[in-house]
mmCIF file of C-alpha atoms in Angstrom:
data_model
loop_
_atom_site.group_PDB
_atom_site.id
_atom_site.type_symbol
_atom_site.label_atom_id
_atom_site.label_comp_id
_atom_site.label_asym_id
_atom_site.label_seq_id
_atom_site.Cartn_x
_atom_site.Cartn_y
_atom_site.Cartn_z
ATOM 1 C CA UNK R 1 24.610 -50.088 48.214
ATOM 2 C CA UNK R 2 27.067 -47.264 46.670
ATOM 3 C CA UNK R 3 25.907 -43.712 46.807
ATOM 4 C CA UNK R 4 25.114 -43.020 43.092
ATOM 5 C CA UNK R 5 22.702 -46.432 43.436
ATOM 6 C CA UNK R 6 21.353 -44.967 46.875
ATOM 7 C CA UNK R 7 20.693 -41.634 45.432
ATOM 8 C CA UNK R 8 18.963 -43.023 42.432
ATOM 9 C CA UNK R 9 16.444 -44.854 44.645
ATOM 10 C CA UNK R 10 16.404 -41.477 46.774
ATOM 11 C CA UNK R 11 15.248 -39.746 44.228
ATOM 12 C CA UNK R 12 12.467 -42.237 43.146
ATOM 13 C CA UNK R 13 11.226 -42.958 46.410
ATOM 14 C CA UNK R 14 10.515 -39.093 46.486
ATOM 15 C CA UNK R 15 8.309 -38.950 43.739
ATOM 16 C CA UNK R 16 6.988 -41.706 44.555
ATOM 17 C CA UNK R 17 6.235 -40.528 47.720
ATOM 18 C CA UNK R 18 4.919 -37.785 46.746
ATOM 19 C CA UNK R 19 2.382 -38.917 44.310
ATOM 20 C CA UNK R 20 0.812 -41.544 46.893
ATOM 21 C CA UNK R 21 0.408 -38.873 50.097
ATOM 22 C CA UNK R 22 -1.258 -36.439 47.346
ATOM 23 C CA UNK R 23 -3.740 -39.521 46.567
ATOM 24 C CA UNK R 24 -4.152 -40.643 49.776
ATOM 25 C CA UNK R 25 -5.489 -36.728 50.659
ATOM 26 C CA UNK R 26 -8.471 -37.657 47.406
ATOM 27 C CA UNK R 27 -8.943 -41.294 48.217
ATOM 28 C CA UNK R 28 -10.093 -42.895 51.361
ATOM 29 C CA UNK R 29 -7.520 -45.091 52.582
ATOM 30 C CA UNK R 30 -7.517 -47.110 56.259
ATOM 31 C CA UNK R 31 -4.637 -46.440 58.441
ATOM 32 C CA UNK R 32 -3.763 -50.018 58.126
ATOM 33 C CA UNK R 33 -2.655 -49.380 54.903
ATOM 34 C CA UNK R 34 -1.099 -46.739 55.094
ATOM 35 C CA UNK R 35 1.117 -47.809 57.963
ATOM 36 C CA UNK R 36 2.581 -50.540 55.172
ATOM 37 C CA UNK R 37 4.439 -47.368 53.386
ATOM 38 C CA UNK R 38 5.286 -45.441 56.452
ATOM 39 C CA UNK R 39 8.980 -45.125 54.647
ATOM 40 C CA UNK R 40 7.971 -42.743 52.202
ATOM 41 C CA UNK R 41 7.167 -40.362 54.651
ATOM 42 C CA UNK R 42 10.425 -40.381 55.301
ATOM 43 C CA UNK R 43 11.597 -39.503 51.814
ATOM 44 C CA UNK R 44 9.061 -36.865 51.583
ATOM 45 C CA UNK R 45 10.347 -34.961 53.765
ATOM 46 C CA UNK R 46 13.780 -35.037 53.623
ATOM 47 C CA UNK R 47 16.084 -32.806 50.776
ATOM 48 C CA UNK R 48 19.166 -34.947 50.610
ATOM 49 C CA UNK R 49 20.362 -38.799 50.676
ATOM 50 C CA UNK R 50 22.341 -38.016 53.281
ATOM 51 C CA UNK R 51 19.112 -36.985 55.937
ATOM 52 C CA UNK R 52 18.172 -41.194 54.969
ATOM 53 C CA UNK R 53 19.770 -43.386 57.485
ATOM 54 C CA UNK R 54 21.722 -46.526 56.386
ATOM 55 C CA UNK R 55 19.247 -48.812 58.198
ATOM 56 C CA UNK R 56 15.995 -47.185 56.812
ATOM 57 C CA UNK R 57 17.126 -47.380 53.212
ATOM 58 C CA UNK R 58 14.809 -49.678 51.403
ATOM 59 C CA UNK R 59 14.880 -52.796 49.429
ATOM 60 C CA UNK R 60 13.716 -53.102 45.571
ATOM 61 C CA UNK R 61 10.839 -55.010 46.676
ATOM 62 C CA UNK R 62 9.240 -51.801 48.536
ATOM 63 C CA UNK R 63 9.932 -50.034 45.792
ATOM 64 C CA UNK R 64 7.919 -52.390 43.351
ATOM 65 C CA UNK R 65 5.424 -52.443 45.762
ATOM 66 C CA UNK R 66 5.018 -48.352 46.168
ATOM 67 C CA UNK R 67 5.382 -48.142 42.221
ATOM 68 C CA UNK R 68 1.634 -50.501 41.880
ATOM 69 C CA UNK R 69 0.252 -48.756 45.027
ATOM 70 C CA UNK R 70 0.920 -45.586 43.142
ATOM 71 C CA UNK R 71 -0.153 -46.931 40.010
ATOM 72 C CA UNK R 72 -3.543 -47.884 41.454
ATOM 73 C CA UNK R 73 -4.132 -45.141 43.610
ATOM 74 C CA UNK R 74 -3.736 -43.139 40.472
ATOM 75 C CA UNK R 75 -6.321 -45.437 38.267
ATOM 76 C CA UNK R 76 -8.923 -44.792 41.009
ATOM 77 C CA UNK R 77 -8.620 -40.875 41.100
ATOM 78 C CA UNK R 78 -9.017 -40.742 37.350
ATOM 79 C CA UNK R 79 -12.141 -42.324 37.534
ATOM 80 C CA UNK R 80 -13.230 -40.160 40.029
ATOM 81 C CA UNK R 81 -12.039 -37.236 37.504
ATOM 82 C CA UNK R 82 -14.095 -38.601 34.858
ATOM 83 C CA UNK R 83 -17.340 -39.011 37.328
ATOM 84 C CA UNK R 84 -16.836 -35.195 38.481
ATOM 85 C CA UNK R 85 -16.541 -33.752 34.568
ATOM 86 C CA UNK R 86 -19.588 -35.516 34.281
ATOM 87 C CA UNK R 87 -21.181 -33.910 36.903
ATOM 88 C CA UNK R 88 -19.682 -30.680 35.722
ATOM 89 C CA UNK R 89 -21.632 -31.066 32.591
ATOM 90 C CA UNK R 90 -24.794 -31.508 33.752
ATOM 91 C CA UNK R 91 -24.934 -28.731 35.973
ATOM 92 C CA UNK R 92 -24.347 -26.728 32.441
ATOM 93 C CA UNK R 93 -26.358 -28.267 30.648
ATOM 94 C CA UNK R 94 -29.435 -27.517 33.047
ATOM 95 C CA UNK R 95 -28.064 -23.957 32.948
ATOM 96 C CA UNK R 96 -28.318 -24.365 28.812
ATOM 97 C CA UNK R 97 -25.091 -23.259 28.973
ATOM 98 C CA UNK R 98 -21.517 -24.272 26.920
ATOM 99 C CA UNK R 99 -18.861 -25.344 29.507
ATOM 100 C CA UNK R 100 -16.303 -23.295 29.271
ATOM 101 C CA UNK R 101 -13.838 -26.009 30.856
ATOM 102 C CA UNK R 102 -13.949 -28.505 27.515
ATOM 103 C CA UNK R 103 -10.439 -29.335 26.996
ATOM 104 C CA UNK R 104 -6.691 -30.874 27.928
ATOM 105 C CA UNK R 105 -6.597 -30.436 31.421
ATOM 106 C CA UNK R 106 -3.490 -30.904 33.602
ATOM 107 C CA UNK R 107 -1.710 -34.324 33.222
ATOM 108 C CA UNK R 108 -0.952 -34.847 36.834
ATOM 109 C CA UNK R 109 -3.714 -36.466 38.232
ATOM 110 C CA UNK R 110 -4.454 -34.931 41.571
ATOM 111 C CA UNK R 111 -3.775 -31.466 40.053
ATOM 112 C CA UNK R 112 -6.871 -32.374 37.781
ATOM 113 C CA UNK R 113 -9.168 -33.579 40.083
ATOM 114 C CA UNK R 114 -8.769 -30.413 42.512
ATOM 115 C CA UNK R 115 -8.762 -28.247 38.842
ATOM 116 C CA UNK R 116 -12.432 -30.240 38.185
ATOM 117 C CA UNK R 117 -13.560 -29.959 41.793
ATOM 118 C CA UNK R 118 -13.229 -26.107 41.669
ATOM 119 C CA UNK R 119 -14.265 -26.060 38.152
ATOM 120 C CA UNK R 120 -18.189 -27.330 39.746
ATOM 121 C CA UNK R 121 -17.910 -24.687 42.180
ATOM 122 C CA UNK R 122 -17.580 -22.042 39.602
ATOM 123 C CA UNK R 123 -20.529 -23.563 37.692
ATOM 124 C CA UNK R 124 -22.803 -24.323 40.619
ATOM 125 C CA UNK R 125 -22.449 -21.050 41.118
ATOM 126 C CA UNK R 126 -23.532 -19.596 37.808
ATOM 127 C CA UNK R 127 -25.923 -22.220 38.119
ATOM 128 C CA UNK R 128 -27.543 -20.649 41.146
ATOM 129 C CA UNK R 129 -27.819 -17.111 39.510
ATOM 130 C CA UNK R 130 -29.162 -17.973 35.931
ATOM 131 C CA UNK R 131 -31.947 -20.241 37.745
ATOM 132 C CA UNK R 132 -34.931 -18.332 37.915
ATOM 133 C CA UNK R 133 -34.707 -17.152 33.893
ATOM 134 C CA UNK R 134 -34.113 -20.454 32.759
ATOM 135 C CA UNK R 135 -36.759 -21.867 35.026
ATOM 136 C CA UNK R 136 -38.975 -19.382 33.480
ATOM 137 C CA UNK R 137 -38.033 -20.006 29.778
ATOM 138 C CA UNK R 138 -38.047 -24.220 30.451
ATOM 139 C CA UNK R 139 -42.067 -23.530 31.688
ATOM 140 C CA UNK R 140 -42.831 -21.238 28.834
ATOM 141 C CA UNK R 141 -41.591 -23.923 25.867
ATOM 142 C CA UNK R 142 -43.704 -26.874 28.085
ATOM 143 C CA UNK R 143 -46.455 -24.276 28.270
ATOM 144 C CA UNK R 144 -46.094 -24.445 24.370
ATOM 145 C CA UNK R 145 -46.868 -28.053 24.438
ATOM 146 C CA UNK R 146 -49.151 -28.026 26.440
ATOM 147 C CA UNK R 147 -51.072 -24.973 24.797
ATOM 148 C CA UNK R 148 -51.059 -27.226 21.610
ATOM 149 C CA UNK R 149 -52.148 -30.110 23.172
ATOM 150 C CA UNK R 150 -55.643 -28.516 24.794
ATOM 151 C CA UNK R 151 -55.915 -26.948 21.000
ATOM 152 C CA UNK R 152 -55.606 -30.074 19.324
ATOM 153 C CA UNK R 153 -58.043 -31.949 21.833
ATOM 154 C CA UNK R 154 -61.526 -31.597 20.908
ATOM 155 C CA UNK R 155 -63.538 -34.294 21.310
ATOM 156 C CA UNK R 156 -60.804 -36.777 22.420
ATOM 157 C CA UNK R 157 -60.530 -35.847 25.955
ATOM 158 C CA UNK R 158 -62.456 -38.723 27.995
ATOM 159 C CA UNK R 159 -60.160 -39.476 30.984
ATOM 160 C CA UNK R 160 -60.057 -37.093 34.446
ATOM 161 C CA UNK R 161 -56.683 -36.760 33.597
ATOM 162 C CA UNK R 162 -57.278 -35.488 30.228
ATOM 163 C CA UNK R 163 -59.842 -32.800 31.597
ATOM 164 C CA UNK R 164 -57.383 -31.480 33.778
ATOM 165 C CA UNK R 165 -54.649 -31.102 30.876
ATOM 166 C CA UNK R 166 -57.061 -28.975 29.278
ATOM 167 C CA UNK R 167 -58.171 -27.178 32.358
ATOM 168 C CA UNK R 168 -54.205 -26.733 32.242
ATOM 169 C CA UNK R 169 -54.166 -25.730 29.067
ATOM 170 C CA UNK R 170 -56.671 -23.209 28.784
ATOM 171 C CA UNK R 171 -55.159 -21.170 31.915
ATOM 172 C CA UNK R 172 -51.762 -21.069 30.122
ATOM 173 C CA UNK R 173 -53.413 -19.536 27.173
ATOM 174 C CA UNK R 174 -54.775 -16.928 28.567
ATOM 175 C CA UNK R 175 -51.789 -16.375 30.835
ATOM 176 C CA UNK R 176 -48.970 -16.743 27.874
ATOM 177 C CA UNK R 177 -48.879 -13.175 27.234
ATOM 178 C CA UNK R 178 -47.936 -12.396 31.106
ATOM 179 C CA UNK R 179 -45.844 -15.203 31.124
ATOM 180 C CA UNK R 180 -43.787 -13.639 28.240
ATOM 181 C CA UNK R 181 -43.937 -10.338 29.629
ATOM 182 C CA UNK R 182 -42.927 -11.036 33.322
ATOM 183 C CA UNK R 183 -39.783 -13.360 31.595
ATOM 184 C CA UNK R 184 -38.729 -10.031 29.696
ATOM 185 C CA UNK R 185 -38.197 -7.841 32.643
ATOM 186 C CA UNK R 186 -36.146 -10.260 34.320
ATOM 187 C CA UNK R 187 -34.338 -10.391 31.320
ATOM 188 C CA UNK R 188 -33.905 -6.738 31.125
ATOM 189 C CA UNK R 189 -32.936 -6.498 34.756
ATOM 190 C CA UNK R 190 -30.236 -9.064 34.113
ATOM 191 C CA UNK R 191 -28.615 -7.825 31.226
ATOM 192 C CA UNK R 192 -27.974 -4.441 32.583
ATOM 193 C CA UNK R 193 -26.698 -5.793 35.806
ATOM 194 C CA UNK R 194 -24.394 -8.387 34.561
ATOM 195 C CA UNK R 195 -23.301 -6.392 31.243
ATOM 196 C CA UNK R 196 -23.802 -9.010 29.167
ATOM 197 C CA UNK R 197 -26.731 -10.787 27.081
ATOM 198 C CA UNK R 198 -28.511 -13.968 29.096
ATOM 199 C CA UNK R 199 -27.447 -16.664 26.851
ATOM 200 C CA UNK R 200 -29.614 -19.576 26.515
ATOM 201 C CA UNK R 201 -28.659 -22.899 24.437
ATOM 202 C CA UNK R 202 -26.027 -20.485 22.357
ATOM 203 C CA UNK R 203 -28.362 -17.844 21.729
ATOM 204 C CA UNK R 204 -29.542 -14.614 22.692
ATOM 205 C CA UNK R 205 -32.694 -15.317 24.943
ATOM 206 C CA UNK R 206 -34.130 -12.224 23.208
ATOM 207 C CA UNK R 207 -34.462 -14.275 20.043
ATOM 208 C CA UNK R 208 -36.631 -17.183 21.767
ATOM 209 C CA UNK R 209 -38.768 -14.652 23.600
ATOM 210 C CA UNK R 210 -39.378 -12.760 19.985
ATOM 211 C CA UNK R 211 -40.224 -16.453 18.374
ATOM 212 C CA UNK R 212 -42.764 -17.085 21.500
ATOM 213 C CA UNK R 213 -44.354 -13.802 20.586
ATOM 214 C CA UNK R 214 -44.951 -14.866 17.147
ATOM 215 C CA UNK R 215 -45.813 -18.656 18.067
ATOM 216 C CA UNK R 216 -48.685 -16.798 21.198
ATOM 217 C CA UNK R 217 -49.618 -14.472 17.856
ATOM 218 C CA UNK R 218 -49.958 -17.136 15.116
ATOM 219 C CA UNK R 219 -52.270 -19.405 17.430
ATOM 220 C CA UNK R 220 -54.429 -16.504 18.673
ATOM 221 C CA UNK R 221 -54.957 -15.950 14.696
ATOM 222 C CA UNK R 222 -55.549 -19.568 13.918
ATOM 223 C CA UNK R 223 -57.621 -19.922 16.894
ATOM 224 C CA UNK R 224 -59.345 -17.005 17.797
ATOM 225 C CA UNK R 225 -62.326 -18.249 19.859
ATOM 226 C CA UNK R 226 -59.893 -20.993 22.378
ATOM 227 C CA UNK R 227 -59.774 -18.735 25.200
ATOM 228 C CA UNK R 228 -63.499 -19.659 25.275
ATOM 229 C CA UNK R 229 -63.978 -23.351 24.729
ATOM 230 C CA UNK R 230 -65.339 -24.965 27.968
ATOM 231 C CA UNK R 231 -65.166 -28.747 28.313
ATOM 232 C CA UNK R 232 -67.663 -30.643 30.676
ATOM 233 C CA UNK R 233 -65.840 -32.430 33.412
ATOM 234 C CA UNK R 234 -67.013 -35.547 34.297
ATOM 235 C CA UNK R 235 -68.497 -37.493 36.847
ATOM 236 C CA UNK R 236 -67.062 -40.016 39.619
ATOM 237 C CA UNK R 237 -69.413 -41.676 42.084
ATOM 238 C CA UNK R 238 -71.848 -38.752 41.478
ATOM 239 C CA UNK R 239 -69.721 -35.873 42.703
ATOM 240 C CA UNK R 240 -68.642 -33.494 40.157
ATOM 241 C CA UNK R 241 -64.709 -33.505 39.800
ATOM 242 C CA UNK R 242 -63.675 -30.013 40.467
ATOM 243 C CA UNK R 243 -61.143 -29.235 37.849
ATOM 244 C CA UNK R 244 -60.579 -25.436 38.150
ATOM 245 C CA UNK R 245 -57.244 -24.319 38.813
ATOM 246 C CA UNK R 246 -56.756 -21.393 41.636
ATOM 247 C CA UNK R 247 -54.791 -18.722 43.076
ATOM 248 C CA UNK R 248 -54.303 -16.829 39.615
ATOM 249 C CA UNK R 249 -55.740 -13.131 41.047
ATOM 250 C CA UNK R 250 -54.433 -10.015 39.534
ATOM 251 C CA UNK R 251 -51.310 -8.470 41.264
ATOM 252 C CA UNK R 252 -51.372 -11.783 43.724
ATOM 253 C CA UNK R 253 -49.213 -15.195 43.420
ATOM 254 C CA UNK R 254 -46.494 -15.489 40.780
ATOM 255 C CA UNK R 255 -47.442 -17.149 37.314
ATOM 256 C CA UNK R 256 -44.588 -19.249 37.540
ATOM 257 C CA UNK R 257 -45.294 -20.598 41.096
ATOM 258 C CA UNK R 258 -47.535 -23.586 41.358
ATOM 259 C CA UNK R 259 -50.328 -23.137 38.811
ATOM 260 C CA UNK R 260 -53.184 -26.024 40.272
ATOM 261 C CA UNK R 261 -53.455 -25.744 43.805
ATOM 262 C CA UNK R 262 -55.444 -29.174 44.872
ATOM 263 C CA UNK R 263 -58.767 -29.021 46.480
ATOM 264 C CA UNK R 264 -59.339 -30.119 49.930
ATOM 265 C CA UNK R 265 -60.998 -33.784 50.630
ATOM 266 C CA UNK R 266 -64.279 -33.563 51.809
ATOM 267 C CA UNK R 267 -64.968 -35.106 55.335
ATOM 268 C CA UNK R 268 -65.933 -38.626 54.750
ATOM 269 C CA UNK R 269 -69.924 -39.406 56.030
ATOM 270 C CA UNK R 270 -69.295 -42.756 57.560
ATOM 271 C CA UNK R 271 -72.007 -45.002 58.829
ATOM 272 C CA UNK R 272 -71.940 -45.800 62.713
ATOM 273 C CA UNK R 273 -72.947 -48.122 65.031
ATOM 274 C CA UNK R 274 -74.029 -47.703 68.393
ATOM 275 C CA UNK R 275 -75.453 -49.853 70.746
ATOM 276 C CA UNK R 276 -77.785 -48.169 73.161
ATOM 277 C CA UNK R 277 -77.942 -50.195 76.527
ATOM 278 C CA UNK R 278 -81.254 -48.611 78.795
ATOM 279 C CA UNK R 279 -80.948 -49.198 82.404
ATOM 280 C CA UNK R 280 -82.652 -52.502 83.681
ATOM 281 C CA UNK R 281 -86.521 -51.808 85.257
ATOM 282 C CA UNK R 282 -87.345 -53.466 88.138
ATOM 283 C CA UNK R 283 -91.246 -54.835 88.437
ATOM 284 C CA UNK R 284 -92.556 -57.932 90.480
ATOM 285 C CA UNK R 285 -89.062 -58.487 91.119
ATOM 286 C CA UNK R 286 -88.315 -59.820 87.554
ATOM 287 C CA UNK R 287 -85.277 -58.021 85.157
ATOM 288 C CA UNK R 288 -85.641 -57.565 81.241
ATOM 289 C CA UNK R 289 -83.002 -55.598 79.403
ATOM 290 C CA UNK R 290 -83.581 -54.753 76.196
ATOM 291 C CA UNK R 291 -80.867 -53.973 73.454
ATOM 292 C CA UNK R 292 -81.476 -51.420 70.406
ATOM 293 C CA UNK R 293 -79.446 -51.124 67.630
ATOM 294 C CA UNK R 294 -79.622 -48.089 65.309
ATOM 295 C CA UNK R 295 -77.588 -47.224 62.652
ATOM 296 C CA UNK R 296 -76.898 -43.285 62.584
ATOM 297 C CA UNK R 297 -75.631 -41.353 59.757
ATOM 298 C CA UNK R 298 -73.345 -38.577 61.120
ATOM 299 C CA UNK R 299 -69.720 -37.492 59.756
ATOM 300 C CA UNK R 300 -68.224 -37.338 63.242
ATOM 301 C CA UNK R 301 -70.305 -38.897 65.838
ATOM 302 C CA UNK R 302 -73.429 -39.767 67.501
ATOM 303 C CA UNK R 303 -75.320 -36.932 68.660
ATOM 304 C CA UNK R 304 -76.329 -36.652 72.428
ATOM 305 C CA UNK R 305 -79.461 -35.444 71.993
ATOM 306 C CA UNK R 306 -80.739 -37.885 69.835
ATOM 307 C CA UNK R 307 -78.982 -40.369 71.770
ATOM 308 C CA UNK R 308 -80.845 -39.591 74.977
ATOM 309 C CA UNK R 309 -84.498 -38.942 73.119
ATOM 310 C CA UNK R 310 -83.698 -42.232 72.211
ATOM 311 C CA UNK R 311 -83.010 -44.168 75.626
ATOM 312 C CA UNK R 312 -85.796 -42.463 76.536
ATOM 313 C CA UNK R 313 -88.384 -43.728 74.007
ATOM 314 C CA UNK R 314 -87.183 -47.563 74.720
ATOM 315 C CA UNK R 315 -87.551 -46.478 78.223
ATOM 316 C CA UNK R 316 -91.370 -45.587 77.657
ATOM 317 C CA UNK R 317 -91.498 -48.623 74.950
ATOM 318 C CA UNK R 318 -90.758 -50.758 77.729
ATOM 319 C CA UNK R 319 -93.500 -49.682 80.412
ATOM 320 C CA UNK R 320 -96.241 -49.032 78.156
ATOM 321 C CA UNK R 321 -95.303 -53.009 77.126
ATOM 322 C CA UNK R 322 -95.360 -53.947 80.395
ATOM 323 C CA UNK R 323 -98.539 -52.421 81.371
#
């Protein structure tokens, strides 16, 4: 092999080697593997032709063979590429946020997947800091829904489920206004610390707060006595299903935290059985035993005084018998 021909090789060996140890630091590859191109670390590090030994130059096979590793290494990193933008777009879109990454990025691979894995960084972290607005704003529009829903029940409500929606549905009524209000200040508070308007699906959040104002206004008007209606819960098994939502006091637990805290089971009044064994009597040397079973109605256990009242009383049973 002349020089010019060794050099050419040289200098795609290189690139080649190169390209795979940048893959190889993004995809997990065994050692086994990667012991099969141990040459190209070799050519990685080394500036000139001349720093290759004779003996380690390599055949046109190896270098076929580096080309497809190369080739496939690469194929696997841009899916992973396209798996991450997805990723990247869904943490902005629960933000209700634009990306502002949509475009050409880099054409060497591994230079785009580090660019993409920074890129989620960046939006987990405005992610993090817009979170408690637009958790606030999502539960105001499904409070919406559901504020039309317990409107436009009426009569149709049969199910448990259905009393509890309106249950639901009557609390966020009356608790719209503070909703809204509560929403506001953060907004407020956010828009003079970050010098810049909340944004939220392209708009102004401002603008969405004004239309829940009028929507809150409009169905007061149309519905003036709603804050009122009361619907009879039903009954399961005889036991009134409590349906009253809790933990709403003045100046106590957020709005926005858990709005129906569930009620407590009741402890369970089981039947049980006990078998009451009195002592064996003694009389004319001839033994009876006598067994009594009673059936006691307690929610934890028997109790001992009514337990020994009773041994007692089969006791007396027993003599007066006797006698």
């Amino acid at each position: 092999m002349d020089r010019m021909e060794r050099t050419e090789r040289f200098v795609q060996l290189k690139k080649l080697a190169g390209s795979v140890i940048s893959y190889w630091s993004i995809v997990s590859v065994s050692v086994e593997e990667k012991l099969n191109f141990m040459p190209l670390l070799l050519y990685a590090k080394s500036e000139s032709v001349d720093e290759i030994p004779e003996h380690i130059a390599v055949s046109q096979d190896f270098l076929e063979t580096a080309e497809n590793e190369s080739i496939r290494l690469e194929k696997i990193v841009a899916e992973m590429i396209v798996r991450k933008k997805s990723k990247l777009d869904q943490i902005y879109q629960r933000s209700h946020l634009e990306s502002p990454f949509a475009g050409q990025g880099p054409s060497d691979t591994s230079v785009a997947f580090e660019l993409v894995k920074e890129q989620i960084t960046i939006a987990k972290a405005v992610s993090m800091k817009r979170q408690d607005i637009v958790t606030r704003m999502e539960m105001l529009d499904n409070a919406c829904h559901e504020i039309q829903w317990y409107l436009n029940a009426n009569s149709d409500v049969h199910s448990v489920e259905d009393h509890h929606r309106v249950a639901r549905g009557k609390m966020l009524f009356d608790f719209f206004p503070k909703m809204m209000e509560d929403l506001e200040a953060k907004v407020i508070i956010w828009n003079l610390k970050e010098d810049e308007n909340f944004s939220f699906d392209g708009v102004d959040i401002r603008e969405k707060i004004e239309g829940l104002k009028v929507f809150y206004e409009d169905t007061v008007r149309e519905n003036p006595e709603a804050g009122g209606v009361v619907h009879e819960a039903p009954k399961a098994g005889g036991v009134d299903i409590d349906m009253v939502p809790v933990g709403l006091e003045a100046g106590g637990i957020d709005i926005f935290q858990q709005l129906v805290i569930p009620r407590q089971p009741r402890t369970p009044r089981i039947p049980v059985q006990v078998n009451v064994q009195p002592p064996p009597l003694r009389r004319h040397h001839h033994h009876r035993s006598h067994q009594t079973v009673m059936t006691l109605w307690h929610p934890v256990g028997v109790n001992p005084i009514l337990r020994t009242w009773t041994m007692t009383r089969t006791a007396l049973m027993h003599l007066m018998s006797d006698a």
